[in-house]
JSON list of N, CA and C in Angstrom, two decimals:
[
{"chain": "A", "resi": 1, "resn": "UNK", "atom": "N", "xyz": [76.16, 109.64, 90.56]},
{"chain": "A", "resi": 1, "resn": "UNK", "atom": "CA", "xyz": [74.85, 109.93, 91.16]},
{"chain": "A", "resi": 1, "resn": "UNK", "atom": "C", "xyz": [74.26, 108.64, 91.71]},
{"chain": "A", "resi": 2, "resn": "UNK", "atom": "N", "xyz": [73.63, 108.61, 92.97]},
{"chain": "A", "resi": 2, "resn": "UNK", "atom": "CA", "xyz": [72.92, 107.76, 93.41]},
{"chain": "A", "resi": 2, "resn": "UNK", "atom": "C", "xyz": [71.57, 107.24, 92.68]},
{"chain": "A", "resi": 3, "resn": "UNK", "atom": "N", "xyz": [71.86, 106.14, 91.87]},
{"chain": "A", "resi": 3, "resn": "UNK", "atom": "CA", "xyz": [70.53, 105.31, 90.99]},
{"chain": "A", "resi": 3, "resn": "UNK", "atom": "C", "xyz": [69.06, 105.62, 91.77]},
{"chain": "A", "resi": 4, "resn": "UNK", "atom": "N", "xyz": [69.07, 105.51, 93.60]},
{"chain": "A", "resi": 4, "resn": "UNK", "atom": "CA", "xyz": [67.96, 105.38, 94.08]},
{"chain": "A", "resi": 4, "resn": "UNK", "atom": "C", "xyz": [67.45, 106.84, 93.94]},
{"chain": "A", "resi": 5, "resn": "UNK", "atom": "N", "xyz": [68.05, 107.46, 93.77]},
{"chain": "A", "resi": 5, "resn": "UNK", "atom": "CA", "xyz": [67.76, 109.34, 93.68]},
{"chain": "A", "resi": 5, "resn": "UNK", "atom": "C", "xyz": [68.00, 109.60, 92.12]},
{"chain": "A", "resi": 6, "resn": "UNK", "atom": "N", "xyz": [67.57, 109.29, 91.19]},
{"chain": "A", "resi": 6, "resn": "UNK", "atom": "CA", "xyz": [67.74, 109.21, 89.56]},
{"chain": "A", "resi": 6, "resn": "UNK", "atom": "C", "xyz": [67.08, 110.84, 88.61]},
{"chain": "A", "resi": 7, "resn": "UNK", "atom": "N", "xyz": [66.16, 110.76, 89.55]},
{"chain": "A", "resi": 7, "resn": "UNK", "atom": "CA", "xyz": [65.16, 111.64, 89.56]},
{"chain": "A", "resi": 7, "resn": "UNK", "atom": "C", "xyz": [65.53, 113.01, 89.82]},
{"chain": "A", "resi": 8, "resn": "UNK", "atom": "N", "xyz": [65.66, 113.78, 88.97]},
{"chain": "A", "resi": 8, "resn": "UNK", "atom": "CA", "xyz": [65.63, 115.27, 89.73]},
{"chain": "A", "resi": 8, "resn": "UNK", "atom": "C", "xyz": [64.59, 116.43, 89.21]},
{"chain": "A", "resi": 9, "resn": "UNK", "atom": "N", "xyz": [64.34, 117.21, 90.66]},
{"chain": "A", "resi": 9, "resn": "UNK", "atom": "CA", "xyz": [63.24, 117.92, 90.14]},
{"chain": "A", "resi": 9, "resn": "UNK", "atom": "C", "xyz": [63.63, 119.51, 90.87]},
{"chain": "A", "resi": 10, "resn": "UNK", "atom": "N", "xyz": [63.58, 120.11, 89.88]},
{"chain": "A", "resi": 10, "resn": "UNK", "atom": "CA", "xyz": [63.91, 121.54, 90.00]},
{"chain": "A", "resi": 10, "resn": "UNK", "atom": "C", "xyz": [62.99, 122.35, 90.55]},
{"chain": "A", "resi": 11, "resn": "UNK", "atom": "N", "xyz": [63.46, 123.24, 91.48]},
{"chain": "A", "resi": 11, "resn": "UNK", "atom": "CA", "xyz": [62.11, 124.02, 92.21]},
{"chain": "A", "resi": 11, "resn": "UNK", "atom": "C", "xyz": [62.44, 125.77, 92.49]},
{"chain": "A", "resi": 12, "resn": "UNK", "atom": "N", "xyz": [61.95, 126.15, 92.01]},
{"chain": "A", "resi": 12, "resn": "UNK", "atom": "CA", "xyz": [62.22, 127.69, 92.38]},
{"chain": "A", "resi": 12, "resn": "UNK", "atom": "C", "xyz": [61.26, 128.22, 93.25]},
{"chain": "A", "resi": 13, "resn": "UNK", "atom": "N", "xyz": [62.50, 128.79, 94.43]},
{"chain": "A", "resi": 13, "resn": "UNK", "atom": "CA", "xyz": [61.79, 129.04, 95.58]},
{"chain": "A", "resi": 13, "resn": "UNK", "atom": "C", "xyz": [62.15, 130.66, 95.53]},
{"chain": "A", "resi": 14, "resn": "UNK", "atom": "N", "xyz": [61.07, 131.98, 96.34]},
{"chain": "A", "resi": 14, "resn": "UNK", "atom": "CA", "xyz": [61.32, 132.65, 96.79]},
{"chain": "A", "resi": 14, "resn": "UNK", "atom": "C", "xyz": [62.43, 132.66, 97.79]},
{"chain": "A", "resi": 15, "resn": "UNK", "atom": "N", "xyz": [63.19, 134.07, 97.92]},
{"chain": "A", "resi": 15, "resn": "UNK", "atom": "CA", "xyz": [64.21, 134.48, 98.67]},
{"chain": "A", "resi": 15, "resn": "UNK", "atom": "C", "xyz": [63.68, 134.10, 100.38]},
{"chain": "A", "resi": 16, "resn": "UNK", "atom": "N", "xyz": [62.47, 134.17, 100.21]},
{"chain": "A", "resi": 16, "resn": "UNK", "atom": "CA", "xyz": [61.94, 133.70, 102.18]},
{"chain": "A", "resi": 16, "resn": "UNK", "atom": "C", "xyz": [61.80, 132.47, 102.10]},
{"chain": "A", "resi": 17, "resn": "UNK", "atom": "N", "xyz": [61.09, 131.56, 101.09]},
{"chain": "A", "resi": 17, "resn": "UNK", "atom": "CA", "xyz": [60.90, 130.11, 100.96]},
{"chain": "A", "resi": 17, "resn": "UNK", "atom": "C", "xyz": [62.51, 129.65, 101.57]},
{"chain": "A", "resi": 18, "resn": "UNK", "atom": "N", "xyz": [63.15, 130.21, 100.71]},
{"chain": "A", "resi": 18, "resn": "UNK", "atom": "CA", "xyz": [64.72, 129.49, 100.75]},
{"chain": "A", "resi": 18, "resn": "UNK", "atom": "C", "xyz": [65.21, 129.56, 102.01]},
{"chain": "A", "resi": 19, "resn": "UNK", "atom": "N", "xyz": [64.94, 131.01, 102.44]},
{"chain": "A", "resi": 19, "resn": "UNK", "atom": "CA", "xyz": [65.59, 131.62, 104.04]},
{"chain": "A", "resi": 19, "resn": "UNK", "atom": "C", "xyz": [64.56, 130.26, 105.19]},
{"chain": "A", "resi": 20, "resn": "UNK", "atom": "N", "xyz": [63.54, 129.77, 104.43]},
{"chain": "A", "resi": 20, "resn": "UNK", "atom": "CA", "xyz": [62.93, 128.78, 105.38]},
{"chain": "A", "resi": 20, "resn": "UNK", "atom": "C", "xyz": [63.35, 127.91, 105.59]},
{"chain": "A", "resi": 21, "resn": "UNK", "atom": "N", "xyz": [63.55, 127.26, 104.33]},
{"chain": "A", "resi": 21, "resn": "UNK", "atom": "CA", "xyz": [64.45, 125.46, 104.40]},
{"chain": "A", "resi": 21, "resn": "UNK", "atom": "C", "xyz": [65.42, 125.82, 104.70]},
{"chain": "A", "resi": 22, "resn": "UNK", "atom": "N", "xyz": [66.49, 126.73, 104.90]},
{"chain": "A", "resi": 22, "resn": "UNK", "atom": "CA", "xyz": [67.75, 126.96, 105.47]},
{"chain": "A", "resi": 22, "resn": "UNK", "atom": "C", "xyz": [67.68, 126.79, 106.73]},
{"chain": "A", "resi": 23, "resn": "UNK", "atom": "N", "xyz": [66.89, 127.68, 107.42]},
{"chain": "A", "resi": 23, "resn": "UNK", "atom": "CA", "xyz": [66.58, 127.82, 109.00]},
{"chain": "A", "resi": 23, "resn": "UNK", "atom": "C", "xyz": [65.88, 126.18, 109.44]},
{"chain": "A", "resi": 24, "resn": "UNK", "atom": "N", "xyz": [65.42, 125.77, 108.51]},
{"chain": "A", "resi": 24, "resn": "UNK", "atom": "CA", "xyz": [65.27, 124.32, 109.02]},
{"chain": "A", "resi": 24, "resn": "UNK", "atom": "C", "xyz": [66.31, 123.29, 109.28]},
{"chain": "A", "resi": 25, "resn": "UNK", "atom": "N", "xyz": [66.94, 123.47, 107.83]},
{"chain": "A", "resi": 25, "resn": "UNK", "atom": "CA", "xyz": [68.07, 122.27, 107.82]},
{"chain": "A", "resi": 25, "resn": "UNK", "atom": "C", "xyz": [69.06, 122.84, 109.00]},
{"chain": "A", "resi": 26, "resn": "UNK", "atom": "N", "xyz": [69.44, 124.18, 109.06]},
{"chain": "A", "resi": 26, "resn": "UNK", "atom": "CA", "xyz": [70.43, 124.07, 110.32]},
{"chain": "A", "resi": 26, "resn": "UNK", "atom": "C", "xyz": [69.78, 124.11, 111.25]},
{"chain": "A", "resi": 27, "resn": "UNK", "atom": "N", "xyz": [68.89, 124.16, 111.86]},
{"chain": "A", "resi": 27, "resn": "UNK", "atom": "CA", "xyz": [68.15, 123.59, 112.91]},
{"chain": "A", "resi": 27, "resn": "UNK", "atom": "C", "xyz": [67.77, 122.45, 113.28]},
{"chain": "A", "resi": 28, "resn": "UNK", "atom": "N", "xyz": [68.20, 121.47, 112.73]},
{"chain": "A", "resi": 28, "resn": "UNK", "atom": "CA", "xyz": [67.45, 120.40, 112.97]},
{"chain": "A", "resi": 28, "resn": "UNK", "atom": "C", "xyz": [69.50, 119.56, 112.42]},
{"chain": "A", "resi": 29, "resn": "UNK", "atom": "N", "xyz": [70.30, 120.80, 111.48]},
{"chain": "A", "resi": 29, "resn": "UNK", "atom": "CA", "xyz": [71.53, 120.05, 111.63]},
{"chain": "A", "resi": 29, "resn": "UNK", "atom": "C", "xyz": [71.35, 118.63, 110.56]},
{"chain": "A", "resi": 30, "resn": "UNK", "atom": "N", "xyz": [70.73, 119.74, 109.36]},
{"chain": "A", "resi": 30, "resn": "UNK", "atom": "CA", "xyz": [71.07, 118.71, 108.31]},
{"chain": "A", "resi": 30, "resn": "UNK", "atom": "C", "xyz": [72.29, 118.52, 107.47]},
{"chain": "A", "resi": 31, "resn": "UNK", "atom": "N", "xyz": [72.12, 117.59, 106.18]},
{"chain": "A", "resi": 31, "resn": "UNK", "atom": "CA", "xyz": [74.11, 117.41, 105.70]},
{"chain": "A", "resi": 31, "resn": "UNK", "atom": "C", "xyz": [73.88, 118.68, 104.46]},
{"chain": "A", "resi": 32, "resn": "UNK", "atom": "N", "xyz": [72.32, 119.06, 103.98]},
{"chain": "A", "resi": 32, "resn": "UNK", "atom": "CA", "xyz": [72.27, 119.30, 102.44]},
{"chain": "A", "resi": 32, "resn": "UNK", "atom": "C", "xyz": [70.87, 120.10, 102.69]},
{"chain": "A", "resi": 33, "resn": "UNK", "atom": "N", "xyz": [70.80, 121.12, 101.62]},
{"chain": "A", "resi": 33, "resn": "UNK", "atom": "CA", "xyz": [69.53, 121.86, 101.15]},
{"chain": "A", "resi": 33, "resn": "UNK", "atom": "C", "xyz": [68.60, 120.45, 100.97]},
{"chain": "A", "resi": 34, "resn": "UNK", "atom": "N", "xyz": [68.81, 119.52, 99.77]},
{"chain": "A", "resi": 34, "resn": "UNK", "atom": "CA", "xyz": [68.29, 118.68, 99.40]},
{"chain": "A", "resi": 34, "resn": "UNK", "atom": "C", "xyz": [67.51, 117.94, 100.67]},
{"chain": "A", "resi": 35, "resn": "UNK", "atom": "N", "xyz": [68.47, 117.23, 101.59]},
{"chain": "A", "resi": 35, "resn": "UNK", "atom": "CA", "xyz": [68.35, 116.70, 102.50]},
{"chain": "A", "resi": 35, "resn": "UNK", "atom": "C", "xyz": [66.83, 117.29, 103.39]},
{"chain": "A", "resi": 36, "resn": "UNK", "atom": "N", "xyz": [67.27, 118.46, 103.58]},
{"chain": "A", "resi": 36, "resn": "UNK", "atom": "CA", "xyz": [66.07, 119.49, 104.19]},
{"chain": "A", "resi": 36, "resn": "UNK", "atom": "C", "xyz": [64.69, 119.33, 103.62]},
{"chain": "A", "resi": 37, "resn": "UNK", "atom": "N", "xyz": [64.75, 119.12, 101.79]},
{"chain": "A", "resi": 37, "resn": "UNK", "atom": "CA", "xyz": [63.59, 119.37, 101.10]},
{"chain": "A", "resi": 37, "resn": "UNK", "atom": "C", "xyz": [62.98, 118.16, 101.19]},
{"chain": "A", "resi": 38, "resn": "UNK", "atom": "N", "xyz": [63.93, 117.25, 101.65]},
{"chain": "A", "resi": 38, "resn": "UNK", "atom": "CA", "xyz": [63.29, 115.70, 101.34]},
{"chain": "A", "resi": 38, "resn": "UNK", "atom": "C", "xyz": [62.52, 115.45, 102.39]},
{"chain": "A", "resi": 39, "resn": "UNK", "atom": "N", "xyz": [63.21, 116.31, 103.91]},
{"chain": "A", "resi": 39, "resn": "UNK", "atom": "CA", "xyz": [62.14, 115.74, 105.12]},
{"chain": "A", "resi": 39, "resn": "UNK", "atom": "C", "xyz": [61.42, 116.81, 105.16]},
{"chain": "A", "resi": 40, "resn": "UNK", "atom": "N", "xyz": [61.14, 117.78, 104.50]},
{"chain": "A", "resi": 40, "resn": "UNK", "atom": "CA", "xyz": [60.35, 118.83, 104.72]},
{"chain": "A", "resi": 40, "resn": "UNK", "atom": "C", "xyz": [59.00, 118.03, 103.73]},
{"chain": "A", "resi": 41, "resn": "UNK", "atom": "N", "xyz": [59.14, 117.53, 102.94]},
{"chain": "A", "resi": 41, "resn": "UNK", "atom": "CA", "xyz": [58.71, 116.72, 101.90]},
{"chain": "A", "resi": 41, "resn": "UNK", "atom": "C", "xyz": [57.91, 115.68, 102.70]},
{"chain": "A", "resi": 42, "resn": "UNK", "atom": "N", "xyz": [58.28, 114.99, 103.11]},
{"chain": "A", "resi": 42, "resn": "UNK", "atom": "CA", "xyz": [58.28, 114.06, 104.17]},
{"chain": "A", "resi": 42, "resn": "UNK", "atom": "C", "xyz": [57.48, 113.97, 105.32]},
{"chain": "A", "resi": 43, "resn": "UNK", "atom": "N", "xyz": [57.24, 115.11, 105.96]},
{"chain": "A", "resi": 43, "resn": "UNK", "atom": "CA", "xyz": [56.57, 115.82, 106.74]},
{"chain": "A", "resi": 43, "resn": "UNK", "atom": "C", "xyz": [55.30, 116.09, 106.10]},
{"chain": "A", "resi": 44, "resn": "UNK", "atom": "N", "xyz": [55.68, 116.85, 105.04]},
{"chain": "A", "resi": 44, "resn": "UNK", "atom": "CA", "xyz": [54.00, 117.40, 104.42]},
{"chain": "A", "resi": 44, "resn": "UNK", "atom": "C", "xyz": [53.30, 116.06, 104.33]},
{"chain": "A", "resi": 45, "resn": "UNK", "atom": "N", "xyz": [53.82, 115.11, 103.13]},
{"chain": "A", "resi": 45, "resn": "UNK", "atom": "CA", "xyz": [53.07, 113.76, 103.19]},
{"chain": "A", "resi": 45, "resn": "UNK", "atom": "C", "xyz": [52.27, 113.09, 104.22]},
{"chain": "A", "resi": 46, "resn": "UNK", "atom": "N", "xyz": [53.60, 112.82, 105.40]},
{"chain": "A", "resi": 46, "resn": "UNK", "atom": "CA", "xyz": [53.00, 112.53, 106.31]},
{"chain": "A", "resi": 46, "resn": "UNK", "atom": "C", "xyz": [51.23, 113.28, 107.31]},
{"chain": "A", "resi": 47, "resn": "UNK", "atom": "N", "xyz": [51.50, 114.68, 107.20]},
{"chain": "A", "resi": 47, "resn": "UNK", "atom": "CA", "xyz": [50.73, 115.80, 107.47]},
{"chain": "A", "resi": 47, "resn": "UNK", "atom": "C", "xyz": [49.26, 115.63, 106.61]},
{"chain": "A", "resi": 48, "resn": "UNK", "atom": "N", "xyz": [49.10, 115.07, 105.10]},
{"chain": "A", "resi": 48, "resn": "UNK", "atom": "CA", "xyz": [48.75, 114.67, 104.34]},
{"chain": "A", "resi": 48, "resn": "UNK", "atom": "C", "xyz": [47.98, 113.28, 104.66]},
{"chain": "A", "resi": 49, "resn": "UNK", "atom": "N", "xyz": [48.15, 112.46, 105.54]},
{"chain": "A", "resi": 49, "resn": "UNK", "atom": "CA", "xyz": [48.39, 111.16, 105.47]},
{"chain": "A", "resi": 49, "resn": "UNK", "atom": "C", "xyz": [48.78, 110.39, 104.50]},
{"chain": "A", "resi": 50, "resn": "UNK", "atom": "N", "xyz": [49.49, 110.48, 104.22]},
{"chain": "A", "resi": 50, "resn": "UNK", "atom": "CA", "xyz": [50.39, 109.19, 102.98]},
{"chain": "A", "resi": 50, "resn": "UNK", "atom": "C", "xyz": [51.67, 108.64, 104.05]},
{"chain": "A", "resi": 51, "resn": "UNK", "atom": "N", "xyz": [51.57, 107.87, 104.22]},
{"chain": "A", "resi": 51, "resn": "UNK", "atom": "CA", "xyz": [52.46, 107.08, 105.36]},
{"chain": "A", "resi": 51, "resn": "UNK", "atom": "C", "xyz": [54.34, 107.03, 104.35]},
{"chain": "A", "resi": 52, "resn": "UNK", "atom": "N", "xyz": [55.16, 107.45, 105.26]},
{"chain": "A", "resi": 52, "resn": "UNK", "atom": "CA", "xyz": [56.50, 107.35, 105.01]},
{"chain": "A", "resi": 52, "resn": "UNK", "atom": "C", "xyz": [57.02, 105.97, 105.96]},
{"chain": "A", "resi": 53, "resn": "UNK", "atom": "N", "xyz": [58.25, 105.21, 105.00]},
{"chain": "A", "resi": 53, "resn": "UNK", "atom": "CA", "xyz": [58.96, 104.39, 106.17]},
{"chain": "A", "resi": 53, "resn": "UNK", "atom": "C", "xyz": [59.95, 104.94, 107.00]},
{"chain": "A", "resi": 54, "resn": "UNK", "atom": "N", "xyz": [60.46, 105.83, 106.97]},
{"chain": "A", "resi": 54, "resn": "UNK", "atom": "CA", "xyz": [61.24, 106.33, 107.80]},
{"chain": "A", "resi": 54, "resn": "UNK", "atom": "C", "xyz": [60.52, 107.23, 108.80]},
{"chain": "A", "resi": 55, "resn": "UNK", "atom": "N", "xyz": [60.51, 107.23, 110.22]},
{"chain": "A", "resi": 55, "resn": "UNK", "atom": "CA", "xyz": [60.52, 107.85, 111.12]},
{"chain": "A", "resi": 55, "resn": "UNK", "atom": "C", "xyz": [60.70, 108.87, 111.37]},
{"chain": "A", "resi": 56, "resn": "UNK", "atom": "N", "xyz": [60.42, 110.31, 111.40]},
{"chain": "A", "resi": 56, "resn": "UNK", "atom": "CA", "xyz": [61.26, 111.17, 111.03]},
{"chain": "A", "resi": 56, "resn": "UNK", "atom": "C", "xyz": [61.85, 111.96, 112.94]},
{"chain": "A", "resi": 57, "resn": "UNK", "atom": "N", "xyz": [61.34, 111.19, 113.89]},
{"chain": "A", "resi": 57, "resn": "UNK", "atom": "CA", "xyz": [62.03, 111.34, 115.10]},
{"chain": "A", "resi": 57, "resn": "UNK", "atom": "C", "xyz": [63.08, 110.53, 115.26]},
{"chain": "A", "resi": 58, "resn": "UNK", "atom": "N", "xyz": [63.36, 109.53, 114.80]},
{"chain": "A", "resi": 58, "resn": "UNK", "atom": "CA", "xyz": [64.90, 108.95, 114.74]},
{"chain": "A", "resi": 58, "resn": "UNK", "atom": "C", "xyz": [65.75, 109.56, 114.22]},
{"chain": "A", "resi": 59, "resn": "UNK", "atom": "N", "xyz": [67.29, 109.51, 114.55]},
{"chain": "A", "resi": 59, "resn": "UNK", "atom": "CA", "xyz": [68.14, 109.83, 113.50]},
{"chain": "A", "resi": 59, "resn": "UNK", "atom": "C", "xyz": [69.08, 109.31, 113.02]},
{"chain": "A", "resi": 60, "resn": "UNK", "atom": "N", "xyz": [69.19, 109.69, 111.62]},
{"chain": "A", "resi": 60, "resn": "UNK", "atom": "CA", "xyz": [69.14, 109.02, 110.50]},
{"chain": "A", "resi": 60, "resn": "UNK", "atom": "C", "xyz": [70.77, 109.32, 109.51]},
{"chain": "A", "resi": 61, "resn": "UNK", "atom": "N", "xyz": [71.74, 108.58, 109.06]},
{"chain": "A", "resi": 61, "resn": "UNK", "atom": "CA", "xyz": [72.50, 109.13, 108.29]},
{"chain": "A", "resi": 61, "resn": "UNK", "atom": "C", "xyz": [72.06, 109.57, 107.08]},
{"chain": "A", "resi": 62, "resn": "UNK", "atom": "N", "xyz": [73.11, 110.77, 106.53]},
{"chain": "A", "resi": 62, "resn": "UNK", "atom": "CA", "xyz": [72.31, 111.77, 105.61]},
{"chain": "A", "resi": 62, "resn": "UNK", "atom": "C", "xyz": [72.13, 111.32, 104.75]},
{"chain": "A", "resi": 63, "resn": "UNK", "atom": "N", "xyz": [72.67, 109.47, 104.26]},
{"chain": "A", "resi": 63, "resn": "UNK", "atom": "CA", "xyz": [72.22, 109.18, 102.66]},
{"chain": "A", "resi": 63, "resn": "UNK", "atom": "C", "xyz": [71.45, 108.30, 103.19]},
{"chain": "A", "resi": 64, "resn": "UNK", "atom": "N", "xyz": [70.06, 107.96, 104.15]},
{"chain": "A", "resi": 64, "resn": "UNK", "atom": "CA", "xyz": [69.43, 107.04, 104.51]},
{"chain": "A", "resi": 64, "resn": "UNK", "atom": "C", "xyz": [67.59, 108.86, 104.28]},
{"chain": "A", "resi": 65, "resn": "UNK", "atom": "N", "xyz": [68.08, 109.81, 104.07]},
{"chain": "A", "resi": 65, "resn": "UNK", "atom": "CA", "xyz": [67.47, 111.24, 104.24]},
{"chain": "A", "resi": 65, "resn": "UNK", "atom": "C", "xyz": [66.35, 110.18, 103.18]},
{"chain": "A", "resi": 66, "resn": "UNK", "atom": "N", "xyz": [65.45, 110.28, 103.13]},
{"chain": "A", "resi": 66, "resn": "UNK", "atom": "CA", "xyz": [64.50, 110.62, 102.17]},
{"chain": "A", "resi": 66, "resn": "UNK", "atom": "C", "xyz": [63.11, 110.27, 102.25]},
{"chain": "A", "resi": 67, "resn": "UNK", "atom": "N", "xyz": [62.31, 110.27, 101.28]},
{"chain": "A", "resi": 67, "resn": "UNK", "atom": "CA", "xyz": [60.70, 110.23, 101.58]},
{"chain": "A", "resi": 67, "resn": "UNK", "atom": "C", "xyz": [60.19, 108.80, 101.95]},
{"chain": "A", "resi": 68, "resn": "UNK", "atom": "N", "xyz": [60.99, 108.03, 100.93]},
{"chain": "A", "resi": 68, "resn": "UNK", "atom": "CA", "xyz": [60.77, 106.31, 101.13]},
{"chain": "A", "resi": 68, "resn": "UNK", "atom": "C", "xyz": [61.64, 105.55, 101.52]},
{"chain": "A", "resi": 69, "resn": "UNK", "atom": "N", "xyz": [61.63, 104.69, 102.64]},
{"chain": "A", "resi": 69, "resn": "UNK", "atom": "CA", "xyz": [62.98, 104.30, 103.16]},
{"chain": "A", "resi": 69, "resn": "UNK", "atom": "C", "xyz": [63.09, 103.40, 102.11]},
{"chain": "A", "resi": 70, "resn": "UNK", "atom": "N", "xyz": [64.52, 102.84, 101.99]},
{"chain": "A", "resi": 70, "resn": "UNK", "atom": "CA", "xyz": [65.08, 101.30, 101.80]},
{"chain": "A", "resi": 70, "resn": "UNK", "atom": "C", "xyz": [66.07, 100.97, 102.32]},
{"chain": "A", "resi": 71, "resn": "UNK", "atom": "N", "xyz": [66.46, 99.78, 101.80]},
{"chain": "A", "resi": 71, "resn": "UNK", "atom": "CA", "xyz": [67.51, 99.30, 102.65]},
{"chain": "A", "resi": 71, "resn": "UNK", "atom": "C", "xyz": [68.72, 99.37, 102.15]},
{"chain": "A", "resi": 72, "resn": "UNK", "atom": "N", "xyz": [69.82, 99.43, 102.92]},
{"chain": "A", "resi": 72, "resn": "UNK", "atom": "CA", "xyz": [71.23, 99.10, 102.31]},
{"chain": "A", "resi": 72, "resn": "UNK", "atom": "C", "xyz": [72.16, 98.82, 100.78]},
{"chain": "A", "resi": 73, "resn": "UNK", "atom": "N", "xyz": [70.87, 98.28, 100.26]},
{"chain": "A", "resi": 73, "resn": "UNK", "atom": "CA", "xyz": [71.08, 97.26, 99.03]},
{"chain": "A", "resi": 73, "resn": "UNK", "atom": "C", "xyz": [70.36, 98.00, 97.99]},
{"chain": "A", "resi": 74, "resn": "UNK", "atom": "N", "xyz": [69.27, 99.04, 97.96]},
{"chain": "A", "resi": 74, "resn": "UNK", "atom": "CA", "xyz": [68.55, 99.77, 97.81]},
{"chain": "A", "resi": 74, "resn": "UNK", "atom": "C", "xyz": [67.18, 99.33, 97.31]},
{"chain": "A", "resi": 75, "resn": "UNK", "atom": "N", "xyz": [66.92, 98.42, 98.45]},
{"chain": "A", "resi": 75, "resn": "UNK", "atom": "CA", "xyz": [65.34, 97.96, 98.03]},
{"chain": "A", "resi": 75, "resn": "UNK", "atom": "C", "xyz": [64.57, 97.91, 99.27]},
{"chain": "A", "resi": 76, "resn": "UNK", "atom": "N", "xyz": [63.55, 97.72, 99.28]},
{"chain": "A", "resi": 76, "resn": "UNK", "atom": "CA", "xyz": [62.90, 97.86, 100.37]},
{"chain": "A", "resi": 76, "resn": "UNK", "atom": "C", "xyz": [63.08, 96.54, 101.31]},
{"chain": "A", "resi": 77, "resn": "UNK", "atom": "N", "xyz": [62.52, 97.13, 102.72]},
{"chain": "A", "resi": 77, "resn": "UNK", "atom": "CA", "xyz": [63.41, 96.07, 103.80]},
{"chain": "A", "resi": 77, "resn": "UNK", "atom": "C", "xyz": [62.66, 94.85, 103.96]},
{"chain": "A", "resi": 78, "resn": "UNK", "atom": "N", "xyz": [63.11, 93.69, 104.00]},
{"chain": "A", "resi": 78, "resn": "UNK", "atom": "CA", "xyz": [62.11, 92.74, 104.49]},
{"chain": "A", "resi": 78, "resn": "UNK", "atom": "C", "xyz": [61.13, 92.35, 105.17]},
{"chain": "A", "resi": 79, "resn": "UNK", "atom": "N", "xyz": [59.79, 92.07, 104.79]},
{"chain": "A", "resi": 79, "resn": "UNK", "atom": "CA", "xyz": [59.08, 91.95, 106.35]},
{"chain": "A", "resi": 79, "resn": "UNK", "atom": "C", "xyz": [59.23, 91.14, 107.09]},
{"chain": "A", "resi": 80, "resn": "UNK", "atom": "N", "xyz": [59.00, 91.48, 108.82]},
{"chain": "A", "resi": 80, "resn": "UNK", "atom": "CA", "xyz": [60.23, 90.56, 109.97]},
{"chain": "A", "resi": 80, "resn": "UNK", "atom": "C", "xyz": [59.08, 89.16, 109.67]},
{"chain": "A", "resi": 81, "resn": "UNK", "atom": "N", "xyz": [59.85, 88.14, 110.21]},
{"chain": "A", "resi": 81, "resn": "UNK", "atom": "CA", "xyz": [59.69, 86.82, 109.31]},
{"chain": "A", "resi": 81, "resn": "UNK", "atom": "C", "xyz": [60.36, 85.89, 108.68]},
{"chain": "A", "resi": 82, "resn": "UNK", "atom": "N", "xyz": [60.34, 87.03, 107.65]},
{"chain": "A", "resi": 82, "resn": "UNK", "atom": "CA", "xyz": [60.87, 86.16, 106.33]},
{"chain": "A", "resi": 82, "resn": "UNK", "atom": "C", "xyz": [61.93, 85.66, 106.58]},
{"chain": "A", "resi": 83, "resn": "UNK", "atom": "N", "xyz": [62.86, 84.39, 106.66]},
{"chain": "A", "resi": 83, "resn": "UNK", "atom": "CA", "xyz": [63.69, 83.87, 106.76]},
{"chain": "A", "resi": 83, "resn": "UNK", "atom": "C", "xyz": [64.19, 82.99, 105.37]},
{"chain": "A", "resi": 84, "resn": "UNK", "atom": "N", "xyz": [65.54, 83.59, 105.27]},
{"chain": "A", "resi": 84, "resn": "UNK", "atom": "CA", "xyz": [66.30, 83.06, 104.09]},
{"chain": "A", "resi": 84, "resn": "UNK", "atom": "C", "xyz": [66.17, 81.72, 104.26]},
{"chain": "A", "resi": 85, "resn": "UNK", "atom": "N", "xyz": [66.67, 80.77, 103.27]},
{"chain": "A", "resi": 85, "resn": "UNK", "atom": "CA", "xyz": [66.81, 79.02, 103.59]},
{"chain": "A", "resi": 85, "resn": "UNK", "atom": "C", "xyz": [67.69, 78.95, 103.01]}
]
């Protein structure tokens, strides 16, 4: 299991809820249910105002999917600047 995804949270959805995030994720041509819930997730926040780092008009590989970006390494990305020495 991915450490940065440690977390799991179980959700029971109605038979239409489900028929929803389905019709999303293949619409939009996601990898995973999960994947779907995370930018559907993602969306609301945003909708919400709580600011996400990821973009959700870019696209994105499916293990980069989620509410809070990071980076590669799995921490958050540097601010531009900062230069190693």
């Amino acid at each position: 299991m991915n450490d940065l995804r440690a977390e799991r949270l179980q959700v029971m959805l109605s038979p239409e809820e489900l028929a929803a995030v389905d019709d999303f994720r293949f619409k939009h041509r996601m990898p995973t249910r999960a994947a779907a819930v995370r930018e559907l997730l993602k969306f609301g926040l945003a909708a919400a105002g709580i600011e996400t780092s990821i973009d959700p008009s870019v696209g994105v590989k499916s293990s980069e999917f989620g509410v809070f970006g990071r980076g590669p390494e799995g921490h958050a990305p540097k601010p531009e600047g900062d230069a190693e020495d």
